[in-house]
Coordinates of C-alpha atoms in Angstrom, one line a residue:
X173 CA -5.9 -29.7 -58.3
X174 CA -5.1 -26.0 -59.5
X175 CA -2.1 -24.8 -57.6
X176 CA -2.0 -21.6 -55.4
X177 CA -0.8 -18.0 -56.1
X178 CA 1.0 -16.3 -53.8
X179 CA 2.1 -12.8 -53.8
X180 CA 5.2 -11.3 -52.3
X181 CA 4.6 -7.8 -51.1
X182 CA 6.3 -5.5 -49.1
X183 CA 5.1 -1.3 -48.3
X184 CA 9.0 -0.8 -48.6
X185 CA 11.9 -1.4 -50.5
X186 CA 15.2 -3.2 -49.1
X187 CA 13.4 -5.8 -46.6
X188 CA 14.5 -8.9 -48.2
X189 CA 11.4 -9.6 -50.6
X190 CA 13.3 -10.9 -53.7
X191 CA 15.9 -12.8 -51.8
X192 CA 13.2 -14.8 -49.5
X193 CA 10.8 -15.6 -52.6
X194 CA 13.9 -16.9 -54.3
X195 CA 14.8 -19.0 -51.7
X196 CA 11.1 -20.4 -50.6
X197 CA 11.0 -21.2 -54.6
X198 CA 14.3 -23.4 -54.3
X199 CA 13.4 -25.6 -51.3
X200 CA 9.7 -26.2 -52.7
X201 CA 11.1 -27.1 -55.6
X202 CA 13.4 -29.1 -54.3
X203 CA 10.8 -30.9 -52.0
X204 CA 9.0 -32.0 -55.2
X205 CA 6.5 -29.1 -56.3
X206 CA 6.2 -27.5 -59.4
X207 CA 7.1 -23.8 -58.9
X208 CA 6.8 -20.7 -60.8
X209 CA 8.1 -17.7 -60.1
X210 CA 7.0 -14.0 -61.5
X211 CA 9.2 -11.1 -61.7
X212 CA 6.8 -8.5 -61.3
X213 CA 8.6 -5.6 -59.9
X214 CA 8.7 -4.2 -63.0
X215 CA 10.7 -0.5 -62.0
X216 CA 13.4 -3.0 -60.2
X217 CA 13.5 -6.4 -61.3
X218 CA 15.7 -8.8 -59.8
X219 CA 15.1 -12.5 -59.6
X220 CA 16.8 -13.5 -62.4
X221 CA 19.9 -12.1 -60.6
X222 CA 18.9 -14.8 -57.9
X223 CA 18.9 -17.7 -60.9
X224 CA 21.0 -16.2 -63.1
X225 CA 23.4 -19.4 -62.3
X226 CA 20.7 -22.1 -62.3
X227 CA 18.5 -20.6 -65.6
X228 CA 19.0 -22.8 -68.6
X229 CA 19.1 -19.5 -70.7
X230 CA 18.6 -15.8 -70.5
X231 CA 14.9 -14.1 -70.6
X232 CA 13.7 -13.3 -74.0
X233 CA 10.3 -12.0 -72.8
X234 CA 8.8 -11.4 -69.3
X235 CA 5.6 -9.7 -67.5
X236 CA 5.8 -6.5 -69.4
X237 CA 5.6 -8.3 -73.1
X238 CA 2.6 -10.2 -71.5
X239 CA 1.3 -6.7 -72.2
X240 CA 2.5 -6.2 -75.1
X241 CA 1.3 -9.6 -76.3
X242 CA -2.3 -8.5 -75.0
X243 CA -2.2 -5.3 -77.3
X244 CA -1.2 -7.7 -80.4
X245 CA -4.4 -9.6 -80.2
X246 CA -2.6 -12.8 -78.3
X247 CA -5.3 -14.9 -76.4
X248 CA -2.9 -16.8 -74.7
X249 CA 0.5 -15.7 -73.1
X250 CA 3.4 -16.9 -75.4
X251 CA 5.6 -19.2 -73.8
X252 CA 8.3 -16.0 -71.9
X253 CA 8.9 -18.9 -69.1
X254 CA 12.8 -20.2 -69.0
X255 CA 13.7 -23.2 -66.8
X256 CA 15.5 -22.9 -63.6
X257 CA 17.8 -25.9 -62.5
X258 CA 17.6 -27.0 -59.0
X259 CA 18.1 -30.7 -57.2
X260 CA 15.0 -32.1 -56.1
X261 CA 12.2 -33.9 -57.5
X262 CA 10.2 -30.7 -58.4
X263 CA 10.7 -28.0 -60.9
X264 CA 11.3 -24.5 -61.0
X265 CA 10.4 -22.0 -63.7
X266 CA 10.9 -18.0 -64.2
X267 CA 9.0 -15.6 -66.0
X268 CA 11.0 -12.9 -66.0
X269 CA 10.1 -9.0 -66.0
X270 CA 11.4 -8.8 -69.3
X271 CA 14.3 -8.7 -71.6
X272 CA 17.3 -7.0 -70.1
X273 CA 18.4 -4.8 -73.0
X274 CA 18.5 -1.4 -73.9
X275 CA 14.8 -0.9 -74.4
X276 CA 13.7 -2.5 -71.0
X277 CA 13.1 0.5 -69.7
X278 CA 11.0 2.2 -72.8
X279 CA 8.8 -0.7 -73.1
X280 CA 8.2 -0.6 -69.4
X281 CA 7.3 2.9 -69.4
X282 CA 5.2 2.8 -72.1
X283 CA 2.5 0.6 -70.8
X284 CA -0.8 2.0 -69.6
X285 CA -2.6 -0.1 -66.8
X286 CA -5.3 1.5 -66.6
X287 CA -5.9 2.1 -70.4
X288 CA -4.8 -2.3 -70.4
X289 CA -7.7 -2.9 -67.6
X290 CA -10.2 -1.0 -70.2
X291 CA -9.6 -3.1 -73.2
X292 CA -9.9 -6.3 -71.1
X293 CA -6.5 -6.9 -69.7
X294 CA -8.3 -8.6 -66.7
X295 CA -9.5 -11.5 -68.7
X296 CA -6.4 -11.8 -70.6
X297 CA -4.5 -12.5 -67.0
X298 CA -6.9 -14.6 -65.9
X299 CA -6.5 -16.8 -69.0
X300 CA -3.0 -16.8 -68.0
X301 CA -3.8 -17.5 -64.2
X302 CA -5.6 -20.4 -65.3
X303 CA -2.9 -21.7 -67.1
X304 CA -0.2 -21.0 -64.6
X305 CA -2.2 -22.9 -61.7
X306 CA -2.9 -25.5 -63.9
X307 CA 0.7 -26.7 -64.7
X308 CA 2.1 -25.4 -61.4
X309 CA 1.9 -26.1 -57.1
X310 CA 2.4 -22.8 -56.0
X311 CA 3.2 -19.3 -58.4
X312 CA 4.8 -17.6 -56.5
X313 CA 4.8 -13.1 -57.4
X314 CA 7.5 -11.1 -56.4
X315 CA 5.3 -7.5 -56.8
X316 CA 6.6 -3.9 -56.5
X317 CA 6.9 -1.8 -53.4
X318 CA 4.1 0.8 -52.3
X319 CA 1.0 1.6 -53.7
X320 CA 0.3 1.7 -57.5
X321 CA -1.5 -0.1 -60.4
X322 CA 1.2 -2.9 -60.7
X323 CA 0.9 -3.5 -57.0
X324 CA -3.1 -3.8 -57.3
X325 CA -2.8 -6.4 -59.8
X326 CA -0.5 -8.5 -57.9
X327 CA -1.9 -8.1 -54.3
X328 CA -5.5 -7.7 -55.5
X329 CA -6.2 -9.4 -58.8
X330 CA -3.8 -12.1 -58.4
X331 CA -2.9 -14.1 -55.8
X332 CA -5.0 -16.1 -53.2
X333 CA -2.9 -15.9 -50.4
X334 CA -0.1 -12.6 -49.9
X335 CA 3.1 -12.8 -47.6
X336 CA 4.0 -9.3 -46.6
X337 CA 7.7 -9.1 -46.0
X338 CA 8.6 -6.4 -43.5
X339 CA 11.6 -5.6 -41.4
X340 CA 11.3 -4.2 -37.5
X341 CA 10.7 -0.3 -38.1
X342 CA 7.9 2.0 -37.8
X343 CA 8.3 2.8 -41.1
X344 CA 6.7 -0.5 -42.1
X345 CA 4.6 -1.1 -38.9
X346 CA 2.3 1.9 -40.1
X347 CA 1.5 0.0 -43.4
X348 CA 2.2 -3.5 -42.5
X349 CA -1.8 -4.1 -41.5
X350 CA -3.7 -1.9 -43.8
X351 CA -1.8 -3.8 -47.3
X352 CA -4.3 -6.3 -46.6
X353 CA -7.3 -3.8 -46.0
X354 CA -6.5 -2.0 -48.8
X355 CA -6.2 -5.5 -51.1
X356 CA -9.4 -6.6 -50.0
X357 CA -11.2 -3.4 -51.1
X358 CA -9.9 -3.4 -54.4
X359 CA -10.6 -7.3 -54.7
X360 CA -13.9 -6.2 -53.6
X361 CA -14.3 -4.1 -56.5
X362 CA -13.5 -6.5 -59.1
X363 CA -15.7 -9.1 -61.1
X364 CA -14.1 -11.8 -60.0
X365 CA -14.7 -14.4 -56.7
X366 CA -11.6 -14.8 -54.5
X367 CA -11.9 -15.1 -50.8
X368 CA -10.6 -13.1 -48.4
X369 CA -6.8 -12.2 -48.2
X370 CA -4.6 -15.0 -46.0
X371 CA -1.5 -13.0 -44.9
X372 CA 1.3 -14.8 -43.9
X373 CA 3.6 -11.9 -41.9
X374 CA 6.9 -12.4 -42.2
X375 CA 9.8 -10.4 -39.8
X376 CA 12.5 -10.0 -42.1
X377 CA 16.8 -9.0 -41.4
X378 CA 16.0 -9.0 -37.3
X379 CA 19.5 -8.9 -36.0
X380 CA 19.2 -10.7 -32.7
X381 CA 22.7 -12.1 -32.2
X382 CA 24.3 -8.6 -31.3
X383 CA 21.7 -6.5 -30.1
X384 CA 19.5 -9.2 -28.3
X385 CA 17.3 -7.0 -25.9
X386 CA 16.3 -4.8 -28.1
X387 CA 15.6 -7.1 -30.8
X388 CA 13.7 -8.8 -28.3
X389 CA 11.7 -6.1 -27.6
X390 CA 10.6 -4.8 -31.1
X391 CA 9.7 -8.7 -32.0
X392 CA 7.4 -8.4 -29.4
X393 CA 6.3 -4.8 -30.3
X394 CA 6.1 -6.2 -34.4
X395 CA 3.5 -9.3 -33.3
X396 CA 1.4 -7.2 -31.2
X397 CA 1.1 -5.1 -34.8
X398 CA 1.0 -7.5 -37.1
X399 CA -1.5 -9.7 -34.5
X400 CA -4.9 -9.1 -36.6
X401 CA -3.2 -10.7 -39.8
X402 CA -3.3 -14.3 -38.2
X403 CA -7.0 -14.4 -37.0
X404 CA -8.2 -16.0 -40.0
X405 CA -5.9 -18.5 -39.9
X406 CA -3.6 -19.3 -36.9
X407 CA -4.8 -22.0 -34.5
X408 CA -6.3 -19.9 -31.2
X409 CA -3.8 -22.4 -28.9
X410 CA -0.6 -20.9 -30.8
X411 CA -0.1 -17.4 -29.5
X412 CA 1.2 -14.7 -31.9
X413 CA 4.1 -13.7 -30.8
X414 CA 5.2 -17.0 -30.7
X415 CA 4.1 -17.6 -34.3
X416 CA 5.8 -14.8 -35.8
X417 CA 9.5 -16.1 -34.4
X418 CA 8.6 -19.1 -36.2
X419 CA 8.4 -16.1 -39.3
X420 CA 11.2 -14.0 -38.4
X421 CA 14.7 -14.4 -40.7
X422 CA 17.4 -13.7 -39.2
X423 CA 19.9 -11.2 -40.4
X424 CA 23.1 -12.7 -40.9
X425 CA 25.7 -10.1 -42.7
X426 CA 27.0 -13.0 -45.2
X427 CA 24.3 -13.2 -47.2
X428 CA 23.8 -9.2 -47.4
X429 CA 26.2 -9.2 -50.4
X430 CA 24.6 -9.9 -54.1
X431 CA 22.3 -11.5 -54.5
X432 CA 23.1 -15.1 -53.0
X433 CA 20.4 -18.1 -52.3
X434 CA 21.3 -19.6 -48.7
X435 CA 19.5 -22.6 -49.4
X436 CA 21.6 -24.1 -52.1
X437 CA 24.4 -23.5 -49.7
X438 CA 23.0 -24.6 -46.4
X439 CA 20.8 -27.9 -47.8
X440 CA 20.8 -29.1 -44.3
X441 CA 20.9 -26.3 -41.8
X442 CA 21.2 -25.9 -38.2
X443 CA 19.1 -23.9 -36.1
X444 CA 21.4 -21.0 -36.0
X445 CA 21.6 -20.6 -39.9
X446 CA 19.0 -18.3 -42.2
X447 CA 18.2 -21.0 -44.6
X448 CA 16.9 -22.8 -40.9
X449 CA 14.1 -20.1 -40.8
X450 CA 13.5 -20.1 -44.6
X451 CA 12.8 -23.8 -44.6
X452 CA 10.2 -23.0 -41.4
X453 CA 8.3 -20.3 -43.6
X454 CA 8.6 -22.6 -46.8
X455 CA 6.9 -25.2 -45.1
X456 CA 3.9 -23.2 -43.5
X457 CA 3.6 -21.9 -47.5
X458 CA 3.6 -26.3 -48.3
X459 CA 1.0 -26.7 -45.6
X460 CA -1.3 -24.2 -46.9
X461 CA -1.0 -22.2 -43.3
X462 CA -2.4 -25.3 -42.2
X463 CA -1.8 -27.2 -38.6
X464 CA 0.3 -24.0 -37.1
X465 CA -0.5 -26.6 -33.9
X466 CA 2.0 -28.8 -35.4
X467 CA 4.6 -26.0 -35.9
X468 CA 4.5 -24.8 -32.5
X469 CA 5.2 -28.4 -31.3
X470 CA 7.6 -29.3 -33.4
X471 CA 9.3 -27.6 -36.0
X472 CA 11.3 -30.5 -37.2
X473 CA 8.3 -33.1 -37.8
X474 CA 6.0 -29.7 -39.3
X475 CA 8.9 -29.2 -41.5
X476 CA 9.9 -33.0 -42.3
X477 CA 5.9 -33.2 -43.8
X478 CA 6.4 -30.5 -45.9
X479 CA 9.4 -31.8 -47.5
X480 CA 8.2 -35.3 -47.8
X481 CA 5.1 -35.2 -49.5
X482 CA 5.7 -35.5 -52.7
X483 CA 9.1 -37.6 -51.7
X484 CA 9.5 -40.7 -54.0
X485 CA 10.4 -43.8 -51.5
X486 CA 12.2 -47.1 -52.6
X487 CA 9.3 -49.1 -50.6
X488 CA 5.8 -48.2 -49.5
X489 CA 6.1 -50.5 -46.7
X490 CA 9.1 -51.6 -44.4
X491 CA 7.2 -54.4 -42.0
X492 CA 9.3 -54.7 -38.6
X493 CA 9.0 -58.1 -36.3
X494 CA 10.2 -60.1 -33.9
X495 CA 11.8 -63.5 -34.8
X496 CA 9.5 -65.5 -33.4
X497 CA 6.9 -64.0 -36.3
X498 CA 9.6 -63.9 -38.8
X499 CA 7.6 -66.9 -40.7
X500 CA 4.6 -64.9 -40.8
X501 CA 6.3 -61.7 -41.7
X502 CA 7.6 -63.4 -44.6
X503 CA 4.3 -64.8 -45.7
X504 CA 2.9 -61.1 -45.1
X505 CA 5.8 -59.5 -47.4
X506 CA 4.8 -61.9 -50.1
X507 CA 1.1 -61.1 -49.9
X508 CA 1.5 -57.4 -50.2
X509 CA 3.9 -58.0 -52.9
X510 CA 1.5 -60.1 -54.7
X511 CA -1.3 -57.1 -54.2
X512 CA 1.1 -54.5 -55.8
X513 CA 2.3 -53.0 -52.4
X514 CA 6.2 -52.4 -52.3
X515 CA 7.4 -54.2 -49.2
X516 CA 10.1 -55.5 -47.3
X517 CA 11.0 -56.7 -44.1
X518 CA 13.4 -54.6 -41.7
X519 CA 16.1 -57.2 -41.3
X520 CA 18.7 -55.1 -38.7
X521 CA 18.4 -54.6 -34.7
X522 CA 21.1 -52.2 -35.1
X523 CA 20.2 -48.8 -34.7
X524 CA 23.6 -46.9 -36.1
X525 CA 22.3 -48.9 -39.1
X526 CA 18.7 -47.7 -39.2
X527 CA 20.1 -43.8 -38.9
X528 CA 22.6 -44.4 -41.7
X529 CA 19.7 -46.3 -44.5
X530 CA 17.7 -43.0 -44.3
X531 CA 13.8 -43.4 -44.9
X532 CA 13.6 -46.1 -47.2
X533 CA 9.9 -46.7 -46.8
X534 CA 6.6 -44.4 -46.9
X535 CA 5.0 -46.8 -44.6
X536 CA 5.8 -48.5 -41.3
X537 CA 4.5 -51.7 -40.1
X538 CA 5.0 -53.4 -36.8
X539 CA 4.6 -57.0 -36.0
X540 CA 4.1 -57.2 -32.2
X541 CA 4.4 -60.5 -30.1
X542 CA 3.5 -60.0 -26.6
X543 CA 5.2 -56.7 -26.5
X544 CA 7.1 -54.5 -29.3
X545 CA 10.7 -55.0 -28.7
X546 CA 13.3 -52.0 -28.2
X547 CA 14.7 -52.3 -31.8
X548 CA 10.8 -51.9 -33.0
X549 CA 10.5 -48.8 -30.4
X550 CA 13.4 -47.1 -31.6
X551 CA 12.5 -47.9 -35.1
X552 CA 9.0 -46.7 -34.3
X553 CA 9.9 -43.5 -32.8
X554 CA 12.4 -42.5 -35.3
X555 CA 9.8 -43.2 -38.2
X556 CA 6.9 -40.7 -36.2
X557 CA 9.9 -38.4 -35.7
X558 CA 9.9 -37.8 -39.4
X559 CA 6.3 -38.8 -40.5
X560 CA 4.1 -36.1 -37.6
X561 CA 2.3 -33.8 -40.0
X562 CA -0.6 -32.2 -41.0
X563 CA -3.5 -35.1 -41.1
X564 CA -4.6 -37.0 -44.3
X565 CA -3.2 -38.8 -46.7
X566 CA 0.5 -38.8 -46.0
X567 CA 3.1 -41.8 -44.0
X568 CA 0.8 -43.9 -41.5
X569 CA 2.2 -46.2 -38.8
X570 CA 0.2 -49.7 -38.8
X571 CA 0.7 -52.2 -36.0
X572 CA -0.5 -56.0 -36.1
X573 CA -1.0 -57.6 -33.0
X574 CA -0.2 -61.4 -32.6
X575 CA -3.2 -63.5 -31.0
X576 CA -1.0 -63.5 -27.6
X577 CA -0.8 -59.8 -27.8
X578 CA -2.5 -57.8 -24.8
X579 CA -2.9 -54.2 -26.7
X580 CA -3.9 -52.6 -23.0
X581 CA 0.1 -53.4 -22.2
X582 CA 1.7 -51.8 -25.3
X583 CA 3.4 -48.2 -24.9
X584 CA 1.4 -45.6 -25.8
X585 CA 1.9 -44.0 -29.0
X586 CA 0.9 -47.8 -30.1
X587 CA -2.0 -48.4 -28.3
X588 CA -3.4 -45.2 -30.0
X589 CA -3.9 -46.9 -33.4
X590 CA -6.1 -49.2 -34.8
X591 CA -4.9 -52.5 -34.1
X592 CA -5.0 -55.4 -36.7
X593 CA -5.3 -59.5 -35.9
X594 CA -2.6 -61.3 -37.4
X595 CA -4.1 -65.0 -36.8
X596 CA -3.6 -67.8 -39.2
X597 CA -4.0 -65.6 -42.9
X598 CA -1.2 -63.1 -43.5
X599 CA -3.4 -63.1 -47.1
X600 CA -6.6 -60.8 -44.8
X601 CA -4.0 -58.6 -43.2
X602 CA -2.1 -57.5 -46.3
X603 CA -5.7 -56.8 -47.8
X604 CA -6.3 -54.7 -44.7
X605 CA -2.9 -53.1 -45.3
X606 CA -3.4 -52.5 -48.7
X607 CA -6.3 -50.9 -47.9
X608 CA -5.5 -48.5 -45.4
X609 CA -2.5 -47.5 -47.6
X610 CA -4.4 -47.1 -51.2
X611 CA -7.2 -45.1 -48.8
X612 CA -10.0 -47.1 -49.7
X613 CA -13.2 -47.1 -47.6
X614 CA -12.5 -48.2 -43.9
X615 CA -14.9 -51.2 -43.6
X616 CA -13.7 -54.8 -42.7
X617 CA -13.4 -57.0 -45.5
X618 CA -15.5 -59.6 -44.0
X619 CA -17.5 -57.6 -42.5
X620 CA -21.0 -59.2 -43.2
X621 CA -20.0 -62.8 -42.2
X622 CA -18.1 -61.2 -38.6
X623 CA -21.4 -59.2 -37.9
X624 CA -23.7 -62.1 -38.0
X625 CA -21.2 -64.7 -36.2
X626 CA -20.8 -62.5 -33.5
X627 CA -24.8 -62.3 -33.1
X628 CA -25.2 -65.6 -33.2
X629 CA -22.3 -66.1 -30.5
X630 CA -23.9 -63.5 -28.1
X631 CA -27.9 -65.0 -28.6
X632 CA -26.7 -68.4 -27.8
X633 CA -28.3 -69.0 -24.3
X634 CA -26.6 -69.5 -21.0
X635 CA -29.0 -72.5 -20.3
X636 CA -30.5 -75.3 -22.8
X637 CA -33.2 -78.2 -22.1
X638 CA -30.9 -81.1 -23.5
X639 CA -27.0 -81.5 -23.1
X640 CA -27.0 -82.6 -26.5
X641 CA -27.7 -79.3 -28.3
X642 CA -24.7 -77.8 -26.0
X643 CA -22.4 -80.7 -27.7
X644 CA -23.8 -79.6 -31.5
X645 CA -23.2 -75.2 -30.5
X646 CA -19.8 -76.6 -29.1
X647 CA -18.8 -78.2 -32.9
X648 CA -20.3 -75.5 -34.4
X649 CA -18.1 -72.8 -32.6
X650 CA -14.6 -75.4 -33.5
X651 CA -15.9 -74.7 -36.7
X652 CA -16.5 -71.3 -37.2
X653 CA -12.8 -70.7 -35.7
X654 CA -11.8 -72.6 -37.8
X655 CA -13.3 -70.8 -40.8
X656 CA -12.3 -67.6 -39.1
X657 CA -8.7 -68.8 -39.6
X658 CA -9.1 -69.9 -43.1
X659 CA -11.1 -67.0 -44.1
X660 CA -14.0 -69.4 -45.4
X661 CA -16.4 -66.3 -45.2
X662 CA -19.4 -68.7 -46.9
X663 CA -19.0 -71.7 -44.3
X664 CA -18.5 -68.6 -41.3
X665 CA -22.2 -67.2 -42.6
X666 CA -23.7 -70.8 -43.0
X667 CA -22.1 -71.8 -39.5
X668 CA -23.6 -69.1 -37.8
X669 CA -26.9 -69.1 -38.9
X670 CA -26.3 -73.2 -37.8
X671 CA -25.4 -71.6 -34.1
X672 CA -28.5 -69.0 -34.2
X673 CA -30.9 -71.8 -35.1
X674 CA -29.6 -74.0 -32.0
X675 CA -29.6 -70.7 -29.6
X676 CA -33.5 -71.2 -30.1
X677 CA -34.4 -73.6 -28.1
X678 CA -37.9 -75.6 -27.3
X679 CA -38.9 -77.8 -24.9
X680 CA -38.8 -78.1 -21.1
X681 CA -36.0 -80.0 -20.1
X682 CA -34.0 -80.1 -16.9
X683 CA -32.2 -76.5 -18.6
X684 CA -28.6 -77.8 -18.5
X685 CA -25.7 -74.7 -18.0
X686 CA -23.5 -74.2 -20.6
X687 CA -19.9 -76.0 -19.9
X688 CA -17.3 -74.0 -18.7
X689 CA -15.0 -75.1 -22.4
X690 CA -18.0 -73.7 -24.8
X691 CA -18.3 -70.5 -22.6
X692 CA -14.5 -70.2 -23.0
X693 CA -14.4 -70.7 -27.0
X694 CA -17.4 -68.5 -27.5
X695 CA -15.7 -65.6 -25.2
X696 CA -12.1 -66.0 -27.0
X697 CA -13.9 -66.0 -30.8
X698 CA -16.4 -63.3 -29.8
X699 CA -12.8 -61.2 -28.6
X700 CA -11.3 -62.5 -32.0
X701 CA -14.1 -60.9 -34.1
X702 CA -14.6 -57.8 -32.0
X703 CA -11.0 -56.7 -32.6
X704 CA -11.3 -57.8 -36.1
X705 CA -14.1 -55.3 -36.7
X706 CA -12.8 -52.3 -34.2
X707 CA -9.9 -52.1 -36.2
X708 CA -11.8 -50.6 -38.9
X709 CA -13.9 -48.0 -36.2
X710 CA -11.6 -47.5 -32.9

């Protein structure tokens, strides 16, 4: 999938652009993307001030001898990119604005934009786009103040979402709104099809620890402003105002001097730190400004997504149970093994332990008998603590339900999932498992031979002529449990095409009841097979 582009902007100088791209970079970076970052503000560059520690060596080329590349017949930018170091399963890269020497400046100067955009400088970037995008999550443009030809190319020709950086004066008010009119008309002009701007708004240096009331009060007066930049795509429950606190960075006077990247200082902050509200905007930029629903109730899980999806775990599944399954579990660990899934089995009741062995596993499983106990709750909770996100494709609770189980009596952030039979064949639940984790087609393994036992089971009449054909549906139905357990799925299909032929009965006997035992096994198999397929459609 090509990554995303994402422009930087802001109507006015000295709100905090550079020094929140820089940091957004680091902590998706170091949650496992592949980041690039663009020094675009060619008049003042200043991100590799930022990484001037982390970069594995000093710019040689940059955005401006893109250009120059261009003018030398170059199809293809030349490789200006230099490696930035950071922790993290990710990587992040720099192209610089240029060589820092002595000619900066002149070579700068002497570039033409519009004279570039003649000779078919459009083409040549998107070429470079392309290529960007292609080895890269998320490029991310730091672009130049105000209104000009740079700022066109990065706000217009560029990017596919922006995030306008503005701090809590009228000054920026006025022009906050109409960057993104004004981007959309000159995208509108051009020959190439991007969607309408996505603005992410962010409230930048809001000191609200001094001067609280009035801070208050121009947050308030900034969302009201800024209010038509979330319609496109802000979830109608989440009000604005309450969405742009979520946005807002805090000024904090430390980090006012140089140019310093909280984030490698603060890796895990608290809530009244600055890299806490970077990490918030980082991960609405992860999320693709998707489930803001999440977000507003709760920041922690929204954010734990983000920075766990491209996390590497030890295990894909840890599988939690009681003793009294601790055979099974076994049996079930060995299974999913054998299929290629990485599992284990949780082997402490000690919570101080669970909290100090982190999140070894991507997926949790739950082996309930009777009722989950208050190690598997706690275990439980703490796992959907960290796992809530945005829907699809990311860490899933599964619980398995032993045949003694009453699922109407479980607590009820269990009873909301699907619900999977243990029985007698660990082998048929680590299949489902391994299904539901590789995100293969929902559908019940056994699907066919379920569907026509339970018809069978449910045609077979309440009344027969003889007692005899009673006795044969009664050894038929010992049967087909017992293929159910053994997962037989050829004797389960011949069986109950045995059962459907007695169910049609002739003659005109005395019409003897069905005994109370048969009507017992047919009801407990039919409730065996039902939850065997729901699982697969609740």
């Amino acid at each position: 999938m090509a990554g995303t582009v994402i422009t930087f902007y802001s109507y006015k100088g000295g709100v905090g652009r550079s020094f929140t791209l820089a940091s957004i970079a680091v902590l998706l970076a170091r949650w496992g993307y592949r980041v690039l970052t663009v020094d675009w503000d060619l008049e003042a560059p200043g991100l590799h001030h930022y990484f001037g520690p982390q970069m594995t060596r000093v710019p040689d080329g940059g955005v401006i001898d893109l250009a120059h590349d261009f003018l030398a017949g170059a199809k293809r930018p030349a490789p200006h990119i230099v490696e930035v170091g950071v922790e993290g399963t990710g990587s992040l890269s720099l192209l610089a604005s240029g060589r820092m020497d002595r000619g900066y400046m002149r070579r700068m100067q002497s570039i033409d934009w519009t004279d570039l955009y003649e000779r078919g400088f459009a083409t040549f970037l998107e070429t470079c786009r392309d290529i960007w995008t292609a080895e890269h999550d998320f490029v991310l443009i730091d672009s130049r103040t105000g209104i000009s030809d740079i700022a066109s190319i990065c706000t217009a020709h560029l990017p596919d979402r922006l995030v306008v950086v503005f701090t809590a004066n009228d000054q920026n008010l006025d022009e906050v709104v109409d960057i993104a009119r004004r981007a959309d008309d000159a995208r509108d002009r051009m020959p190439y099809d991007r969607p309408r701007h996505t603005v992410l708004p962010v409230l930048s240096r809001l000191d609200n620890r001094v001067e609280y009331e009035r801070a208050d009060a121009w947050q308030r007066k900034c969302a009201q402003v800024v209010t038509p930049l979330f319609e496109n795509w802000l979830v109608k429950s989440v009000p604005e105002e309450r969405m742009l606190r979520h946005l807002t960075v805090p000024y904090v006077s430390y980090w006012s001097f140089g140019e310093q990247v909280p984030v490698l200082d603060e890796p895990v902050p608290s809530p009244d730190q600055i890299s806490y509200a970077l990490e918030t905007i980082a991960a609405v930029i992860a999320q693709g400004f998707d489930r803001t629903d999440v977000l507003e109730d709760n920041r922690d899980a929204y954010v734990a997504a983000a920075r766990n999806h491209h996390r590497d775990f030890a295990l894909d599944l840890l599988v939690s149970s009681p003793r009294t399954l601790l055979r099974a579990t076994e049996e079930l660990v060995a299974q999913l093994n054998a299929l290629g899934v990485r599992a284990e089995r949780s082997v402490s009741g000690d919570p101080e332990i669970l909290e100090r062995a982190g999140v070894p596993a991507e997926h949790l499983c739950l082996l309930v008998d009777g009722e989950p106990s208050r190690w598997q709750i706690t275990e439980a909770e703490r796992f959907l603590r960290h796992a809530i996100g945005p829907e699809g494709g990311q860490r899933q609770l599964f619980c398995v339900l032993s045949r003694g189980t009453n699922r109407e009596r479980l607590p009820g952030f269990l009873r909301n999932l699907r619900p999977i039979e243990l029985g007698d064949q660990p082998e048929l639940v680590a299949r489902q498992l391994h299904a539901l984790i590789q995100g293969e087609p929902e559908h019940e393994p056994n699907q066919e031979a379920l569907v026509a036992a339970a018809a069978a089971l449910r045609g077979l009449p309440e009344r027969m002529p003889y007692a005899g054909r009673f006795a044969l549906a009664q050894d038929t139905v010992r049967g087909m449990t017992e293929a159910l357990d053994s997962g037989d799925v050829e004797l389960m299909l011949d069986l109950s095409a045995d059962l459907a032929l007695l169910g049609k009965a002739h003659g005109n006997g005395a019409r003897i009841p069905m005994p109370a035992e048969l009507r017992a096994a047919v009801a407990e198999l039919l409730r065996r097979i039902d939850r065997r397929l729901n699982a697969f459609t609740d």
